[in-house]
Amino acid sequence: MTARPEGSPTISVVIPVKDDANELHRCLRALQLQTREPDEIVVVDNGSSDASAQVAREFGARVIRCDRSGIPAASSAGYDAATGDVIARLDADCIPARTWIETVADAFARRPDVSVFTGGARFVDGPIALRTSLAAGYLGAYALVTVPALGHLPVFGSNLAFRRSAWQGIRSHVHRQDPELHDDLDFAFHVGERHRIRYLRGAAMGISMRPFASGADFGQRVRRGVRTVLVHWPADFPPVRWVRLALRRALHRLGVPVPRRRAAP
């Protein structure tokens, strides 16, 4: 593992966790083996009853506790606590490639015009022959459904990185109080208003197929996605949002200031 090169942004890794000690151990071990070490790791304990917090501390992570239930609250608490120039987000059951942090840092150093990078993934469990293709199908379907609602590229919270300055601009707008929202999609609605999102090739990530092991789990994800879209209506009804974003981009190119949206209730 190498230290941060001169001129490279500092990187904070945020991992929300609840009762996932074994998977978290595997994830933190993968972060320990990175070709470029993160500047800090923030593990958000969302009310675990197992040894998740202890595992995090054993790996030298900074542990903060979020007692409000739900991934939106836990993720937001981690982003608030992060101190790096760039916040990299993944889940406790993820396994990043050894070059993940280095790839993310290099991308932000090369592209000062981009505030958010999101990457793809492959499954690390399930049928071996189908892991890559099934993950590609899942992420492709997610993009196909969400791009029309957003008017731009969505983000994938298991392989996500963004400038802390971008988070500071939207932190009062995200719906962190609602545990039944899809936090990735909610984040994308807000960050995509003013910031450029790009896909980062080469940021390899392994993810678990556990959330799709049952119809109930998959159904819950679909319901949360639909609820997240509807929460943003009528202000983000697709034709309205598309026109607003096009106008914002045109005004930005002309150097005209654009008013900010109101904070989320």
Coordinates of C-alpha atoms in Angstrom, one line a residue:
M1 CA 0.0 0.0 0.0
T2 CA 1.3 3.4 -0.9
A3 CA 0.6 6.8 0.6
R4 CA -1.2 9.7 -1.1
P5 CA 0.8 11.2 -4.0
E6 CA 1.4 14.9 -3.9
G7 CA -1.5 16.8 -5.4
S8 CA -3.9 13.9 -5.1
P9 CA -7.2 14.5 -3.2
T10 CA -7.6 13.1 0.3
I11 CA -10.1 10.2 0.3
S12 CA -12.6 9.3 3.0
V13 CA -14.3 6.0 2.7
V14 CA -17.8 5.7 4.2
I15 CA -19.4 2.4 5.0
P16 CA -22.9 2.2 6.6
V17 CA -23.4 -1.1 8.5
K18 CA -26.0 -3.0 10.5
D19 CA -25.3 -6.5 11.9
D20 CA -22.8 -7.4 9.1
A21 CA -19.6 -8.0 11.1
N22 CA -18.3 -10.9 8.9
E23 CA -18.9 -9.1 5.6
L24 CA -17.5 -5.8 7.1
H25 CA -14.3 -7.7 8.1
R26 CA -13.9 -8.9 4.5
C27 CA -14.6 -5.4 3.1
L28 CA -12.1 -3.7 5.5
R29 CA -9.5 -6.3 4.7
A30 CA -9.8 -5.4 1.0
L31 CA -9.4 -1.7 1.8
Q32 CA -6.4 -2.6 3.8
L33 CA -4.8 -4.1 0.7
Q34 CA -5.4 -1.1 -1.6
T35 CA -2.6 0.1 -3.8
R36 CA -3.3 3.6 -2.4
E37 CA -4.5 3.8 1.2
P38 CA -7.6 5.9 2.0
D39 CA -6.9 8.8 4.3
E40 CA -9.7 7.7 6.6
I41 CA -12.4 5.1 6.9
V42 CA -15.7 6.0 8.5
V43 CA -18.0 3.2 9.5
V44 CA -21.5 4.2 10.5
D45 CA -23.0 1.7 13.0
N46 CA -26.8 1.9 12.4
G47 CA -27.8 0.1 15.6
S48 CA -25.9 -3.2 15.2
S49 CA -26.4 -5.9 17.8
D50 CA -23.4 -7.9 16.6
A51 CA -19.6 -7.1 16.6
S52 CA -19.7 -4.7 13.6
A53 CA -18.4 -1.7 15.5
Q54 CA -15.7 -3.8 17.2
V55 CA -14.5 -5.2 13.8
A56 CA -14.4 -1.6 12.4
R57 CA -12.2 -0.4 15.3
E58 CA -9.9 -3.4 15.0
F59 CA -9.1 -2.2 11.5
G60 CA -8.5 1.4 12.6
A61 CA -11.7 2.8 11.2
R62 CA -13.5 5.7 12.9
V63 CA -16.8 4.5 14.1
I64 CA -19.8 6.8 14.5
R65 CA -23.2 5.6 15.7
C66 CA -26.5 6.5 13.9
D67 CA -29.5 5.6 16.0
R68 CA -32.0 6.8 13.4
S69 CA -33.0 3.7 11.5
G70 CA -32.4 3.4 7.7
I71 CA -29.7 3.6 5.1
P72 CA -30.5 7.3 4.2
A73 CA -29.8 8.4 7.7
A74 CA -26.8 6.2 8.2
S75 CA -25.2 7.2 4.8
S76 CA -25.8 10.9 5.5
A77 CA -24.3 10.7 8.9
G78 CA -21.2 9.2 7.4
Y79 CA -20.9 11.9 4.7
D80 CA -21.3 14.6 7.4
A81 CA -18.5 13.1 9.4
A82 CA -16.1 12.6 6.5
T83 CA -13.2 15.0 6.3
G84 CA -11.6 14.1 2.9
D85 CA -11.7 16.1 -0.3
V86 CA -13.5 13.1 -1.8
I87 CA -16.0 10.8 -0.2
A88 CA -16.0 7.2 -1.5
R89 CA -19.0 5.1 -0.5
L90 CA -19.5 1.3 -0.6
D91 CA -21.5 -1.2 1.4
A92 CA -20.3 -3.5 4.1
D93 CA -20.7 -6.6 1.9
C94 CA -18.7 -5.1 -1.0
I95 CA -15.2 -6.1 -2.0
P96 CA -13.3 -3.4 -3.8
A97 CA -10.5 -4.2 -6.3
R98 CA -7.0 -3.4 -5.0
T99 CA -6.8 -0.4 -7.2
W100 CA -10.3 1.1 -6.3
I101 CA -9.0 4.0 -4.2
E102 CA -6.2 4.8 -6.6
T103 CA -8.6 4.8 -9.6
V104 CA -11.0 7.1 -7.8
A105 CA -8.3 9.5 -6.7
D106 CA -6.8 9.7 -10.2
A107 CA -10.2 10.3 -11.8
F108 CA -10.9 13.3 -9.6
A109 CA -7.4 14.7 -10.0
R110 CA -7.8 14.5 -13.8
R111 CA -11.4 15.8 -14.0
P112 CA -11.9 18.9 -11.8
D113 CA -15.1 19.5 -13.7
V114 CA -16.7 16.3 -12.4
S115 CA -18.2 16.1 -8.9
V116 CA -19.4 12.6 -8.9
F117 CA -18.1 9.3 -10.2
T118 CA -20.0 6.0 -10.1
G119 CA -18.8 2.6 -11.2
G120 CA -20.1 -0.9 -12.0
A121 CA -19.8 -4.2 -10.2
R122 CA -19.9 -7.9 -10.4
F123 CA -21.4 -10.4 -8.0
V124 CA -19.1 -12.3 -5.8
D125 CA -21.5 -15.0 -4.9
G126 CA -24.2 -17.0 -6.8
P127 CA -23.6 -19.0 -10.0
I128 CA -20.0 -18.4 -11.0
A129 CA -20.6 -18.3 -14.8
L130 CA -23.4 -15.8 -14.4
R131 CA -21.9 -13.3 -11.8
T132 CA -20.7 -10.7 -14.2
S133 CA -23.6 -10.9 -16.7
L134 CA -26.3 -10.8 -14.0
A135 CA -24.7 -7.8 -12.3
A136 CA -24.4 -6.0 -15.7
G137 CA -28.1 -6.8 -16.3
Y138 CA -29.1 -5.6 -12.9
L139 CA -27.2 -2.3 -13.2
G140 CA -28.3 -1.8 -16.8
A141 CA -31.9 -2.2 -15.8
Y142 CA -31.5 0.2 -12.9
A143 CA -30.0 2.8 -15.3
L144 CA -32.7 2.2 -17.9
V145 CA -35.5 2.8 -15.3
T146 CA -33.9 5.8 -13.5
V147 CA -32.4 7.9 -16.3
P148 CA -35.8 9.0 -17.6
A149 CA -36.8 10.1 -14.0
L150 CA -33.5 11.9 -13.3
G151 CA -32.6 13.3 -16.7
H152 CA -29.0 12.2 -16.2
L153 CA -26.9 9.2 -15.1
P154 CA -27.9 7.6 -11.8
V155 CA -25.4 6.7 -9.0
F156 CA -24.7 3.3 -7.6
G157 CA -24.1 3.5 -3.8
S158 CA -22.0 0.3 -3.7
N159 CA -19.4 2.0 -6.0
L160 CA -19.7 5.7 -5.6
A161 CA -17.4 8.7 -5.0
F162 CA -18.1 12.4 -4.9
R163 CA -16.5 15.7 -3.8
R164 CA -17.2 16.6 -0.2
S165 CA -18.0 20.1 -1.5
A166 CA -20.9 18.7 -3.6
W167 CA -22.3 16.9 -0.5
Q168 CA -22.1 20.1 1.6
G169 CA -24.2 21.8 -1.1
I170 CA -27.0 19.2 -0.9
R171 CA -26.9 17.8 2.6
S172 CA -29.9 19.9 3.8
H173 CA -31.9 18.8 0.7
V174 CA -31.6 15.0 0.9
H175 CA -34.5 13.1 2.5
R176 CA -32.4 11.5 5.3
Q177 CA -35.3 11.2 7.7
D178 CA -37.2 8.6 5.6
P179 CA -35.9 5.0 6.0
E180 CA -38.1 3.8 3.2
L181 CA -36.4 5.8 0.5
H182 CA -33.7 4.6 -1.9
D183 CA -30.8 6.6 -0.7
D184 CA -28.8 6.3 -4.0
L185 CA -31.7 7.6 -6.0
D186 CA -32.5 10.4 -3.6
F187 CA -28.8 11.5 -3.7
A188 CA -28.8 11.5 -7.5
F189 CA -31.9 13.6 -7.7
H190 CA -30.2 16.3 -5.6
V191 CA -26.6 16.1 -6.7
G192 CA -27.6 15.9 -10.4
E193 CA -29.2 19.4 -10.2
R194 CA -25.9 21.2 -10.1
H195 CA -23.1 18.7 -10.5
R196 CA -21.7 16.5 -13.3
I197 CA -22.0 12.8 -12.8
R198 CA -19.8 10.4 -14.8
Y199 CA -19.3 6.7 -15.1
L200 CA -15.8 5.5 -14.0
R201 CA -14.4 2.6 -15.9
G202 CA -11.8 0.6 -14.1
A203 CA -13.3 1.1 -10.6
A204 CA -13.9 -2.6 -10.1
M205 CA -16.2 -3.7 -7.3
G206 CA -17.5 -7.0 -6.0
I207 CA -21.0 -7.0 -4.5
S208 CA -23.2 -9.6 -2.8
M209 CA -26.3 -11.1 -4.4
R210 CA -27.9 -11.3 -0.9
P211 CA -30.4 -8.5 -1.5
F212 CA -31.9 -10.5 -4.5
A213 CA -32.0 -13.8 -2.7
S214 CA -35.8 -13.5 -2.1
G215 CA -38.7 -11.9 -3.8
A216 CA -39.5 -10.0 -0.7
D217 CA -36.1 -8.3 -0.6
F218 CA -36.2 -7.4 -4.3
G219 CA -39.8 -6.1 -3.9
Q220 CA -38.7 -3.9 -1.1
R221 CA -36.0 -2.3 -3.3
V222 CA -38.5 -1.7 -6.1
R223 CA -41.0 -0.1 -3.7
R224 CA -38.4 2.2 -2.3
G225 CA -37.3 3.2 -5.7
V226 CA -40.9 4.1 -6.7
R227 CA -41.5 5.9 -3.5
T228 CA -38.3 8.0 -4.0
V229 CA -39.4 9.1 -7.4
L230 CA -42.8 10.0 -6.2
V231 CA -41.5 12.0 -3.2
H232 CA -39.8 14.3 -5.7
W233 CA -42.9 15.0 -7.7
P234 CA -44.3 17.4 -8.8
A235 CA -41.1 19.5 -8.8
D236 CA -39.2 16.6 -10.4
F237 CA -41.9 15.3 -12.7
P238 CA -39.8 14.2 -15.7
P239 CA -40.7 16.8 -18.3
V240 CA -40.5 19.5 -15.7
R241 CA -37.1 18.3 -14.4
W242 CA -35.7 17.9 -18.0
V243 CA -36.6 21.4 -18.9
R244 CA -35.2 22.8 -15.7
L245 CA -32.0 21.0 -16.0
A246 CA -31.6 22.1 -19.6
L247 CA -32.1 25.7 -18.6
R248 CA -29.7 25.4 -15.7
R249 CA -27.0 24.0 -18.0
A250 CA -27.6 26.8 -20.5
L251 CA -27.4 29.5 -17.8
H252 CA -24.3 27.9 -16.3
R253 CA -22.6 28.0 -19.7
L254 CA -23.5 31.7 -19.9
G255 CA -22.2 32.3 -16.3
V256 CA -25.6 33.3 -15.0
P257 CA -26.3 32.5 -11.3
V258 CA -29.0 29.9 -10.7
P259 CA -31.1 30.0 -7.5
R260 CA -30.9 27.0 -5.2
R261 CA -33.8 24.7 -4.4
R262 CA -35.4 24.6 -1.0
A263 CA -34.2 22.2 1.6
A264 CA -36.2 18.9 2.0
P265 CA -38.7 18.9 4.9

